[in-house]
CSV table of C-alpha atoms and ligand atoms in Angstrom, one decimal:
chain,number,residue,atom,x,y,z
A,1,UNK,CA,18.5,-14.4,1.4
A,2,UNK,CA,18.8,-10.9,3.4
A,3,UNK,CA,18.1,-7.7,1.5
A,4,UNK,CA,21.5,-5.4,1.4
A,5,UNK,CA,21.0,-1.6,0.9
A,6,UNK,CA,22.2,-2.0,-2.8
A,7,UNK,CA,19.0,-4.5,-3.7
A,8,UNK,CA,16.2,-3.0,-2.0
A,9,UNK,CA,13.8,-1.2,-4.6
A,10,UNK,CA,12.9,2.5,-4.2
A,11,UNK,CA,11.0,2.7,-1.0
A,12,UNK,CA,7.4,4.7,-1.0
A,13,UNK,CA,6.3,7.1,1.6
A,14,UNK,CA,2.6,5.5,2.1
A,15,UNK,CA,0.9,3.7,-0.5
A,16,UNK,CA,-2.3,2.0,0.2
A,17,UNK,CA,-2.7,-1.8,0.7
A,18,UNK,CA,-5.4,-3.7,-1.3
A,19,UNK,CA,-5.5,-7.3,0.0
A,20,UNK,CA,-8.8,-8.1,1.7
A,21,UNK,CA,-12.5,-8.2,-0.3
A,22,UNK,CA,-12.0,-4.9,-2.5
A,23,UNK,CA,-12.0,-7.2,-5.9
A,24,UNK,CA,-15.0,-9.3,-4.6
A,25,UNK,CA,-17.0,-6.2,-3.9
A,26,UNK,CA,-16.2,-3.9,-6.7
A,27,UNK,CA,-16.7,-6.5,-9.2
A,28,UNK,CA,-20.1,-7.2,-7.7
A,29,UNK,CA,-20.9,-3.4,-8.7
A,30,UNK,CA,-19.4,-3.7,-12.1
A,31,UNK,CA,-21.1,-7.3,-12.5
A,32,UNK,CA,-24.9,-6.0,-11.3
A,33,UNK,CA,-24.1,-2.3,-13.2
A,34,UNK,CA,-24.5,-0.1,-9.5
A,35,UNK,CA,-21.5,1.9,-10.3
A,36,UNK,CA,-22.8,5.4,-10.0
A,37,UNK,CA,-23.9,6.8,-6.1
A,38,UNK,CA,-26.7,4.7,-5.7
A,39,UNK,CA,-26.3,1.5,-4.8
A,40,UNK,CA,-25.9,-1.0,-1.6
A,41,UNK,CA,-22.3,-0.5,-0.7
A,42,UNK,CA,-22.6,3.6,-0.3
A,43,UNK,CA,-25.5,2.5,2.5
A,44,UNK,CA,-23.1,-0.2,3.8
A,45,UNK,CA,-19.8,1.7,4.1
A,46,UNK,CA,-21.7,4.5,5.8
A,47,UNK,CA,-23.0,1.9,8.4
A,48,UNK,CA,-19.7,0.5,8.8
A,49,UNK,CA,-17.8,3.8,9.4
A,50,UNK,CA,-20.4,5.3,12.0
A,51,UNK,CA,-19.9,2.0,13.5
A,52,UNK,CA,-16.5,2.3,13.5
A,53,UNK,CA,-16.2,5.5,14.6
A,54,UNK,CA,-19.4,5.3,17.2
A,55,UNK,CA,-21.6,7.6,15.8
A,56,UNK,CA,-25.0,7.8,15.0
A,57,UNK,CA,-25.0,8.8,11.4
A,58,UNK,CA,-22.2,8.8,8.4
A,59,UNK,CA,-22.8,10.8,4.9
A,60,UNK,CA,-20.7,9.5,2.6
A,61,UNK,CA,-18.8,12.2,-0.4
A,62,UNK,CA,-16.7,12.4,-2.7
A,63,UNK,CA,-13.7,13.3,-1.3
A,64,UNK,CA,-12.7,14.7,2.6
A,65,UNK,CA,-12.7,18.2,1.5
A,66,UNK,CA,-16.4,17.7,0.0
A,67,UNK,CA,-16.9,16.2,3.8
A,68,UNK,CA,-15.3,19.7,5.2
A,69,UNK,CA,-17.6,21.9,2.7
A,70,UNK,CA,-20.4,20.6,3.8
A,71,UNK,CA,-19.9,20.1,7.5
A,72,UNK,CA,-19.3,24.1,7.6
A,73,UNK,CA,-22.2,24.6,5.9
A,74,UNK,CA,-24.5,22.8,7.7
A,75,UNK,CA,-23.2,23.5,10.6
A,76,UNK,CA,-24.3,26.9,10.3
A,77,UNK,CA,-21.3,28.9,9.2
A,78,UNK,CA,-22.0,31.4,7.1
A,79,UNK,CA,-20.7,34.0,4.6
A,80,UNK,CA,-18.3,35.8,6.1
A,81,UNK,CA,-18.0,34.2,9.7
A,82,UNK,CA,-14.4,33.3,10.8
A,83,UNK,CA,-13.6,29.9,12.0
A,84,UNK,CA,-10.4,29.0,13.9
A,85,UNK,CA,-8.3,26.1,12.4
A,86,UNK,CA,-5.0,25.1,12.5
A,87,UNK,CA,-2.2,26.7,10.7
A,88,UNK,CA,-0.1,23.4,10.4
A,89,UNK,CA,-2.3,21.6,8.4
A,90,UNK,CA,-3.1,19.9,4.4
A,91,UNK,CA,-4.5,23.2,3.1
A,92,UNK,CA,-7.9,21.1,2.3
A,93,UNK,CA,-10.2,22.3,5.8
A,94,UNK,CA,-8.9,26.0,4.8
A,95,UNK,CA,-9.7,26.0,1.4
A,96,UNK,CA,-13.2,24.4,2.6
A,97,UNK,CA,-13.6,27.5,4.9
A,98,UNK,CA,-13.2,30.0,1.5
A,99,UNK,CA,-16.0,27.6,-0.2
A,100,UNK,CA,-18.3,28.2,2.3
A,101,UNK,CA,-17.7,32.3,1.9
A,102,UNK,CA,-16.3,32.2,5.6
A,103,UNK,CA,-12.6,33.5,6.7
A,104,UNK,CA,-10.2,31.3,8.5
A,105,UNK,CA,-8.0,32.4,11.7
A,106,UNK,CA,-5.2,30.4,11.6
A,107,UNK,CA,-3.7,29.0,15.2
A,108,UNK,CA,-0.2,27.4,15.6
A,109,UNK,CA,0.6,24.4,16.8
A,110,UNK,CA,1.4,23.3,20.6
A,111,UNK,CA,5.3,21.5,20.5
A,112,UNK,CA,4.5,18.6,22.8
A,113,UNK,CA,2.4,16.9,20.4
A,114,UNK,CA,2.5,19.1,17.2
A,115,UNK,CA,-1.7,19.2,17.3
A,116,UNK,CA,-3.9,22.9,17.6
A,117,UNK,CA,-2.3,24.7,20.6
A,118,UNK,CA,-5.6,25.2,22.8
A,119,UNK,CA,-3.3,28.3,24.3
A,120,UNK,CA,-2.9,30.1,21.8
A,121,UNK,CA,-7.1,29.6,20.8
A,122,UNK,CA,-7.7,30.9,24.4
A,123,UNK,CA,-5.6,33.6,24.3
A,124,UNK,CA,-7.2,34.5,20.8
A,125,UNK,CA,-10.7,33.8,22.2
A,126,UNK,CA,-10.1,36.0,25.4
A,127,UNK,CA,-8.0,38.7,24.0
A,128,UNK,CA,-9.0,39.4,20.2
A,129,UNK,CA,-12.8,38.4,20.5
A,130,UNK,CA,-15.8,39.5,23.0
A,131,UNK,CA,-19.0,38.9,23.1
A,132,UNK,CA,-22.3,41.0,21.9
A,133,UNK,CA,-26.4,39.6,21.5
A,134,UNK,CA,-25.4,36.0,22.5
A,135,UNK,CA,-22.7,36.4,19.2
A,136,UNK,CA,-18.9,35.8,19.3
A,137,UNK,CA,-17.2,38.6,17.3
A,138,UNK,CA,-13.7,39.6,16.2
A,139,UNK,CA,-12.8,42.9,17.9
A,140,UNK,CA,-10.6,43.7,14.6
A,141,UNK,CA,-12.8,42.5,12.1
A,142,UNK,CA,-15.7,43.1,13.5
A,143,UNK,CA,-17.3,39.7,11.9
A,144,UNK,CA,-18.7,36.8,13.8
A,145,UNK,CA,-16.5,33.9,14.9
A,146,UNK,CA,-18.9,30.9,14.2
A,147,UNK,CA,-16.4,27.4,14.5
A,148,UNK,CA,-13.3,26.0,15.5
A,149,UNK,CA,-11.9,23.4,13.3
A,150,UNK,CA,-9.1,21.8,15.1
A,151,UNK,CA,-7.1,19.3,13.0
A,152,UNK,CA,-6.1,16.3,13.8
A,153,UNK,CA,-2.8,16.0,12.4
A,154,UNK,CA,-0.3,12.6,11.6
A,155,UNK,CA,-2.9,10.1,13.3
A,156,UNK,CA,-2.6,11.7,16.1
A,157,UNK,CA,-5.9,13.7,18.1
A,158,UNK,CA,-5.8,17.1,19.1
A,159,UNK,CA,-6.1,18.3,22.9
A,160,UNK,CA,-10.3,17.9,22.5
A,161,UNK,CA,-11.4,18.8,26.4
A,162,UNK,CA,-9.6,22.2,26.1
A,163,UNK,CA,-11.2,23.1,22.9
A,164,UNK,CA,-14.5,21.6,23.6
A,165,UNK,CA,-14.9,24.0,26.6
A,166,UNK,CA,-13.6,26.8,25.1
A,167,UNK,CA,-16.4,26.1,22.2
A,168,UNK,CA,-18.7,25.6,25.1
A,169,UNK,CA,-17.8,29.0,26.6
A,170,UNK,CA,-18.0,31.1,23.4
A,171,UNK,CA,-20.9,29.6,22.1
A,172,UNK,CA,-19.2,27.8,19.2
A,173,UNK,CA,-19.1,24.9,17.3
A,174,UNK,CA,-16.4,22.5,16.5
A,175,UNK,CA,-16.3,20.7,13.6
A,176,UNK,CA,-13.5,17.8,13.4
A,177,UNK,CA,-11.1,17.3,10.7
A,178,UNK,CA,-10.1,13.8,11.3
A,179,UNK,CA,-9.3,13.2,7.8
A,180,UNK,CA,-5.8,11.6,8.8
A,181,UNK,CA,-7.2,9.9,11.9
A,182,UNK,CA,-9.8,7.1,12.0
A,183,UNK,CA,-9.3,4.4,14.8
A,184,UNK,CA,-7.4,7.2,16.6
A,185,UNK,CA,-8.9,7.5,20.5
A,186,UNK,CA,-9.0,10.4,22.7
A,187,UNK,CA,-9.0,9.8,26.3
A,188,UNK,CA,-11.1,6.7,25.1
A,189,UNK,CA,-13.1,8.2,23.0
A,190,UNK,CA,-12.8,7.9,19.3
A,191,UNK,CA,-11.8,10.8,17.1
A,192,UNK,CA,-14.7,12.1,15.1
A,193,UNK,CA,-17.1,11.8,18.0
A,194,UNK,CA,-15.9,15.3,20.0
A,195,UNK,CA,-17.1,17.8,18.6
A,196,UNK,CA,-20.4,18.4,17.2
A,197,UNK,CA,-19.7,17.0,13.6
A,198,UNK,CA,-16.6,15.7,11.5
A,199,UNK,CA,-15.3,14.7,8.6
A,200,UNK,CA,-12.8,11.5,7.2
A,201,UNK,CA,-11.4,11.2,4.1
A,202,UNK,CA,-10.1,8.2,2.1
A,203,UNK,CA,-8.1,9.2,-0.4
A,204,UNK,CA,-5.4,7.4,-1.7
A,205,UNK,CA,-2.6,8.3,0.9
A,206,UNK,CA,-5.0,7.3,4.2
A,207,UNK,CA,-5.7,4.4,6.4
A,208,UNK,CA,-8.1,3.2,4.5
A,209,UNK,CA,-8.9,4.6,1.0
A,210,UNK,CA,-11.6,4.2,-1.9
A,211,UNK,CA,-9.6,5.7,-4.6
A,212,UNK,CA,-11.2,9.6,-3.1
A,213,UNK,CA,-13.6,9.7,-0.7
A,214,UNK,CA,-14.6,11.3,2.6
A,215,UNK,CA,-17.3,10.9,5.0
A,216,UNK,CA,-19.4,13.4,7.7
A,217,UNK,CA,-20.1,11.6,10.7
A,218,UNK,CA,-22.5,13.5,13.3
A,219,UNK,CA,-25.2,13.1,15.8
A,220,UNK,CA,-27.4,15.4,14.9
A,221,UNK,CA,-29.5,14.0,13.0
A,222,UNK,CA,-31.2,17.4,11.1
A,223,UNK,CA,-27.6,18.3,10.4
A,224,UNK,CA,-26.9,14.4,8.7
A,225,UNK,CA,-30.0,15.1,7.1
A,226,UNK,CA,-29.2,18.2,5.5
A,227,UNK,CA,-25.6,17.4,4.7
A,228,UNK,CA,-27.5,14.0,2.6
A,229,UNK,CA,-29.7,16.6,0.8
A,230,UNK,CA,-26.8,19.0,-0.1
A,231,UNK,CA,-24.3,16.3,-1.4
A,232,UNK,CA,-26.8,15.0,-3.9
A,233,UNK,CA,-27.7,18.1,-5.5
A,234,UNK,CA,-29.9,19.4,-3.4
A,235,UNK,CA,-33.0,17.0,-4.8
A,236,UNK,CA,-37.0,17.8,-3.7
A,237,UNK,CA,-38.3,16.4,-6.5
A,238,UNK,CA,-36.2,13.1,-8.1
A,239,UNK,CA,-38.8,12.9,-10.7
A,240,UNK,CA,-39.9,16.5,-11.9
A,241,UNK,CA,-35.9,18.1,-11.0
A,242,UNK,CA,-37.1,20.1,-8.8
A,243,UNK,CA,-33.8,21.5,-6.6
A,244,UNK,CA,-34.6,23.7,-3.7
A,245,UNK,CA,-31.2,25.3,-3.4
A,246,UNK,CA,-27.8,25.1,-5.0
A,247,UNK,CA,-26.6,21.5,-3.8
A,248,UNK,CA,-23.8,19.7,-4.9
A,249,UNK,CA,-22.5,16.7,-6.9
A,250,UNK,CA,-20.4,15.3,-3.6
A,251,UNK,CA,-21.5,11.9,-3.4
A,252,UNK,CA,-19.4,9.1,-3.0
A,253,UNK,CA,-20.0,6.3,-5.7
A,254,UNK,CA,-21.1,2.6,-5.5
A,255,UNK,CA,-17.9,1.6,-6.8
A,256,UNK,CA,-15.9,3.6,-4.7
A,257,UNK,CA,-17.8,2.4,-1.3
A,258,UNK,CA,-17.4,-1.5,-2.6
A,259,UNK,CA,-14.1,-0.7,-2.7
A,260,UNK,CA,-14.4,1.1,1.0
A,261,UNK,CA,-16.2,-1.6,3.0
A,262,UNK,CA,-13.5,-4.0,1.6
A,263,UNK,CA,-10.7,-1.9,3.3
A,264,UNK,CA,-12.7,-0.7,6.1
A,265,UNK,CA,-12.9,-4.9,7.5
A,266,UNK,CA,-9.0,-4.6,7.6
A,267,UNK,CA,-8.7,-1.4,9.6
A,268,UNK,CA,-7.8,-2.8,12.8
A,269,UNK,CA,-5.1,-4.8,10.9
A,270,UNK,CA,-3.7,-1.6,9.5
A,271,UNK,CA,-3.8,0.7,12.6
A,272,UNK,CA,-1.9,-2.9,14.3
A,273,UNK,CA,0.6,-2.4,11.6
A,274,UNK,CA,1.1,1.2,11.7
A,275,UNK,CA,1.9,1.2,15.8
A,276,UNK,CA,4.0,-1.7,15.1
A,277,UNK,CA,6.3,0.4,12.3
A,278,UNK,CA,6.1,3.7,14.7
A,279,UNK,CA,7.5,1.5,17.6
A,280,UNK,CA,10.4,0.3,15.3
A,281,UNK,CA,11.0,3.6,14.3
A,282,UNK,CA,11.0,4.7,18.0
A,283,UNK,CA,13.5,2.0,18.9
A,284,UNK,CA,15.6,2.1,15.9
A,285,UNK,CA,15.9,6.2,15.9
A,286,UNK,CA,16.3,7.2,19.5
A,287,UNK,CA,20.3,6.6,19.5
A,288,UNK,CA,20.8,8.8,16.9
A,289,UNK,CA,21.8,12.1,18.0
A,290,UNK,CA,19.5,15.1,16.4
A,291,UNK,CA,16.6,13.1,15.8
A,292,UNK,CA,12.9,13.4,17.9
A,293,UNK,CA,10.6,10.8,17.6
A,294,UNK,CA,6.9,11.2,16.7
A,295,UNK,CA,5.3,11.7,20.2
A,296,UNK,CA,2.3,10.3,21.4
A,297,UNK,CA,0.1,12.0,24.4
A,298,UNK,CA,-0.4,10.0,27.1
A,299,UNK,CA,-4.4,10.8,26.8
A,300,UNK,CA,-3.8,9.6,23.0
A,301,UNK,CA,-3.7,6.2,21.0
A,302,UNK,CA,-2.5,7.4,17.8
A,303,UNK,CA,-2.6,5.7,14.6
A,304,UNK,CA,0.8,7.0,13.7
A,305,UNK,CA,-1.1,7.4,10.2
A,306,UNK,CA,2.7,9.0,8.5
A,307,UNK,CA,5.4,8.7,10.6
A,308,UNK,CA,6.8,11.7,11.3
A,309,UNK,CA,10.4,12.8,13.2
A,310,UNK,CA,12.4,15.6,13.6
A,311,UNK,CA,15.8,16.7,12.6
A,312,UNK,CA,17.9,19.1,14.9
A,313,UNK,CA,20.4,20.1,12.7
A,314,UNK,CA,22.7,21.3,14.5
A,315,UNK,CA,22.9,18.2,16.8
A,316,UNK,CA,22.3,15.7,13.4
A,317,UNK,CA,24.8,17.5,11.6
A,318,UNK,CA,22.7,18.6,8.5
A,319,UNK,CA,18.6,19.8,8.1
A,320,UNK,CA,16.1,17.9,6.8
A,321,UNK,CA,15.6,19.1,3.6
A,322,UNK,CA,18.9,17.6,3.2
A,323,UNK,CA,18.1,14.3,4.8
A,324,UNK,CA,15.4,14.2,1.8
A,325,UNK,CA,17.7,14.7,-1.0
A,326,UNK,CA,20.5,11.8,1.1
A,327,UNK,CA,17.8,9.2,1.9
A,328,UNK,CA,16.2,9.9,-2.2
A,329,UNK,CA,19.4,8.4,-3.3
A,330,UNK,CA,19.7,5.2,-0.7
A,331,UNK,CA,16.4,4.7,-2.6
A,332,UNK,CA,13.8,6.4,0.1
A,333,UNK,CA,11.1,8.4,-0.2
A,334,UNK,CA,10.8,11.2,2.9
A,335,UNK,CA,8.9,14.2,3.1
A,336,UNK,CA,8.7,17.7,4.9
A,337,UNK,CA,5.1,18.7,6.2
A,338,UNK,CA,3.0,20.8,4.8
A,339,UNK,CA,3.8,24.2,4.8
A,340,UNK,CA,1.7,26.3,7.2
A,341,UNK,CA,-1.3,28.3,5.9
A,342,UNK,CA,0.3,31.3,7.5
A,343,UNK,CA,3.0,31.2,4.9
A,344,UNK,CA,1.1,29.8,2.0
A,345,UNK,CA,0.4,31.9,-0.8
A,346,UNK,CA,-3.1,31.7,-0.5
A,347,UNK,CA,-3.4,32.2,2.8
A,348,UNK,CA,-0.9,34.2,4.0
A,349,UNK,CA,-3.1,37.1,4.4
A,350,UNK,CA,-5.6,35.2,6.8
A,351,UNK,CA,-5.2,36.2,10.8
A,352,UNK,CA,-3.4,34.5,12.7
A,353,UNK,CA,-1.5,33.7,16.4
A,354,UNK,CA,1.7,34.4,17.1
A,355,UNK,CA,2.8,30.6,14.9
A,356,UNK,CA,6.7,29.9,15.9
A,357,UNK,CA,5.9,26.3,16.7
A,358,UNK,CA,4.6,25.2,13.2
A,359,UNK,CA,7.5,27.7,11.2
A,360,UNK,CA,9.9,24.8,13.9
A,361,UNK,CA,7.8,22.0,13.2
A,362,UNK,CA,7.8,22.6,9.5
A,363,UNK,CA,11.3,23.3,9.3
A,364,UNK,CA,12.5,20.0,11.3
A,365,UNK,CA,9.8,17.2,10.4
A,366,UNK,CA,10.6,14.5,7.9
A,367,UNK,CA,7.9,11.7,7.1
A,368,UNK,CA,9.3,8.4,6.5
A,369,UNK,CA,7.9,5.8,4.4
A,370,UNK,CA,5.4,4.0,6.5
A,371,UNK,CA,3.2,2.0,4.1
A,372,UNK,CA,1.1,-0.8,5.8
A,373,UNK,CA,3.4,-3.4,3.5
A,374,UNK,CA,6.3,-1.9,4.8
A,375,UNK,CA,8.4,-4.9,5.5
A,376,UNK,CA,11.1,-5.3,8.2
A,377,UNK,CA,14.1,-5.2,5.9
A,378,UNK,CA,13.2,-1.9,4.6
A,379,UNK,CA,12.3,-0.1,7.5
A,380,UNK,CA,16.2,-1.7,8.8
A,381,UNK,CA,17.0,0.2,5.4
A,382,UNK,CA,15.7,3.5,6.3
A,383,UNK,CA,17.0,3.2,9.8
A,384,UNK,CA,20.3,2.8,8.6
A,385,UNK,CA,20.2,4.8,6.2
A,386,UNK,CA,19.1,7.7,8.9
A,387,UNK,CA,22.0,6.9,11.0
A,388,UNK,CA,25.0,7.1,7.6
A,389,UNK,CA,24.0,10.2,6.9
A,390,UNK,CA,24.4,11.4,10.1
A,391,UNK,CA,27.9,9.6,10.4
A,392,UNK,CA,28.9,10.3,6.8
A,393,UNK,CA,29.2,14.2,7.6
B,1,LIG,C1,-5.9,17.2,7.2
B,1,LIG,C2,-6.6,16.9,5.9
B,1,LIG,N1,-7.8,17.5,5.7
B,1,LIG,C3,-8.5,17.3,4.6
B,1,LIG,C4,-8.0,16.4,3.6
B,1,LIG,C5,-8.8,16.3,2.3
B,1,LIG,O1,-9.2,15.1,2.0
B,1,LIG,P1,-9.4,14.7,0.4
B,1,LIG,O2,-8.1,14.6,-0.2
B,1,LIG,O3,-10.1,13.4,0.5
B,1,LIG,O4,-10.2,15.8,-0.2
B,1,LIG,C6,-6.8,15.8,3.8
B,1,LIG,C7,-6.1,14.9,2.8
B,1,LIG,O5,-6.2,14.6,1.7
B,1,LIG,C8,-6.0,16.0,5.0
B,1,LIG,O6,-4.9,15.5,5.2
């Protein structure tokens, strides 16, 4: 029997899928009692996402922003250093930048592909920055620019080469977020492994999730180190508590890893699935007038982690906070991005580039439901859906 509109049940933007050896592996911690952050599968999933990602070493935490925290930190930002990062963003790697003491500078994004505009960080670089004793400083705050934390937004990698040289140039480090992008490739290369450290996270709305959970991967081996020594509370003596510095309580538990290396075995199943639904979408949406596709670089294999289009209003015929409210009661969850930390309350005072392209981005953008189990029928459903509304105005 064919689903019609009428009996299809309300459709979820992204929740995760739990089918492969999750059960298997977390009842083996619950069965043995390794439930806390010491255990075989926290060793295991670290293993199997530097593997994954092709990089030397993986620290696993408690949650991607933990990841971000501690990347900054031991990446040698410090209190009151400024670190460039992208305004169109999940406010987690800007909040991570206030942990750490330091100040963000917040950079639109480029329209083409929606990811850090490497212009505009050139012409803040060149322009608003110069150099003094082998430091990088803000001409107008005077403070040292330390990082650039380029986000990889949607599944999709950043323009890496441009800001790699620029961090070259400056003397500055970058530190990925690719929180929303493992399995994605860059000219080949895998995102988390251009720049000099990066972080994932696995919380419940991602590729692959334990629950919450993040991980640093890097190559430096002094900085895994460190970031290992930080996210356990800063440990030198186990036995006599003896802490060294102020460390944290960021590491990811037994339980949650069990449950990681049993989704991490089905990634390449998932980022299959995920191109598949973004090349329905692509097909299904590109006669309707008003509506823009997700891009994808041709220097990119995205792993169209949320689905994301835009809505021209004018040409569509109504905006997309609209379309949210319209497709809500054909039984669809959508969603507008994030709004940019150059408007967010919190952040709003931060310095930042000229940002028209993510005030367009975030006006237009709709994510469509996009779940791994999405089945044919109700993607049809939110096709269709997409195109009525447009007709029905
Ligand atoms: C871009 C980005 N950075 C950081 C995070 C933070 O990760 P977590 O929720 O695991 O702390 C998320 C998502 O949650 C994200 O989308």
């Amino acid at each position: 029997m064919t689903k019609s509109s009428t009996d299809v049940a309300y459709i979820p933007l992204s929740v995760p899928e739990i089918r492969g050896n999750e059960w298997k592996y977390v009842k083996d911690c619950l069965d043995t009692g390794w439930v806390s952050s010491v255990g075989v599968y926290v060793c295991r999933f670290e293993q199997m996402v530097a593997q994954t990602v092709g990089m030397r070493t993986a620290v696993a935490t408690s949650s991607g922003t933990a990841a971000l925290h501690i990347a900054l930190l031991v990446s040698g930002v410090q209190p009151d250093d400024e670190v460039l990062v992208s305004t169109l963003t999940f406010i987690a790697p800007v909040n991570a930048i206030r942990y750490a003491d330091a100040w963000p500078v917040l950079i639109d994004a480029e329209p083409q592909f929606w990811q850090i505009d490497p212009q505009k960080l050139t012409d803040f670089l060149r322009n608003n920055c110069y150099l003094s004793n082998g430091e990088l400083r803000n001409r107008k705050t005077e403070r040292r620019v330390k990082a650039i934390l380029p986000v990889h937004i949607l599944g999709h990698p950043a323009d890496m080469n441009a800001i790699v040289s620029l961090a070259r140039e400056f003397g500055l480090v970058v530190i990925e977020d690719a929180t929303e992008c493992l399995g994605a490739k860059y000219r080949g290369h895998s995102a988390g492994t251009l720049g000099d450290i990066a972080c994932f996270s696995f919380n419940g709305n991602k590729i692959i999730t334990t629950g919450g959970g993040g991980m640093i991967v890097t190559s430096n081996a002094e900085w895994a180190a460190r970031a290992r020594y930080l996210t356990t509370q800063a440990k030198d003596d186990p036995t006599e508590f003896v802490h060294g510095e102020i460390g944290y309580n960021y590491r990811l538990t037994n339980i949650q890893a069990a449950m990681g290396c049993g989704q991490i075995e089905m990634l390449g199943a998932y980022i299959d699935k995920k191109r598949r639904i973004a090349a329905h979408y692509e097909f299904g949406l590109k006669e309707i007038p008003g509506i823009t596709s997700m891009p994808q670089a041709p220097w990119a294999e995205s792993i169209f982690w949320l689905y994301t289009m835009l809505v021209d209003e004018d040409r569509f015929g109504m905006n997309a906070r609209r379309l949210v409210k319209e497709l809500d009661t054909r039984g669809i969850q959508s969603r507008p991005l994030w709004q940019p930390m150059h408007r967010s309350p919190v952040h709003c005072r931060a310095e930042a580039s000229p940002c028209e392209t993510a005030d367009l981005l975030h006006a237009r953008a709709l994510s469509l439901p996009c779940s791994v189990g999405l089945t044919e029928a109700d993607q049809e459903h939110v096709i269709t859906s997409i195109a009525h509304a447009a007709h029905a105005q």
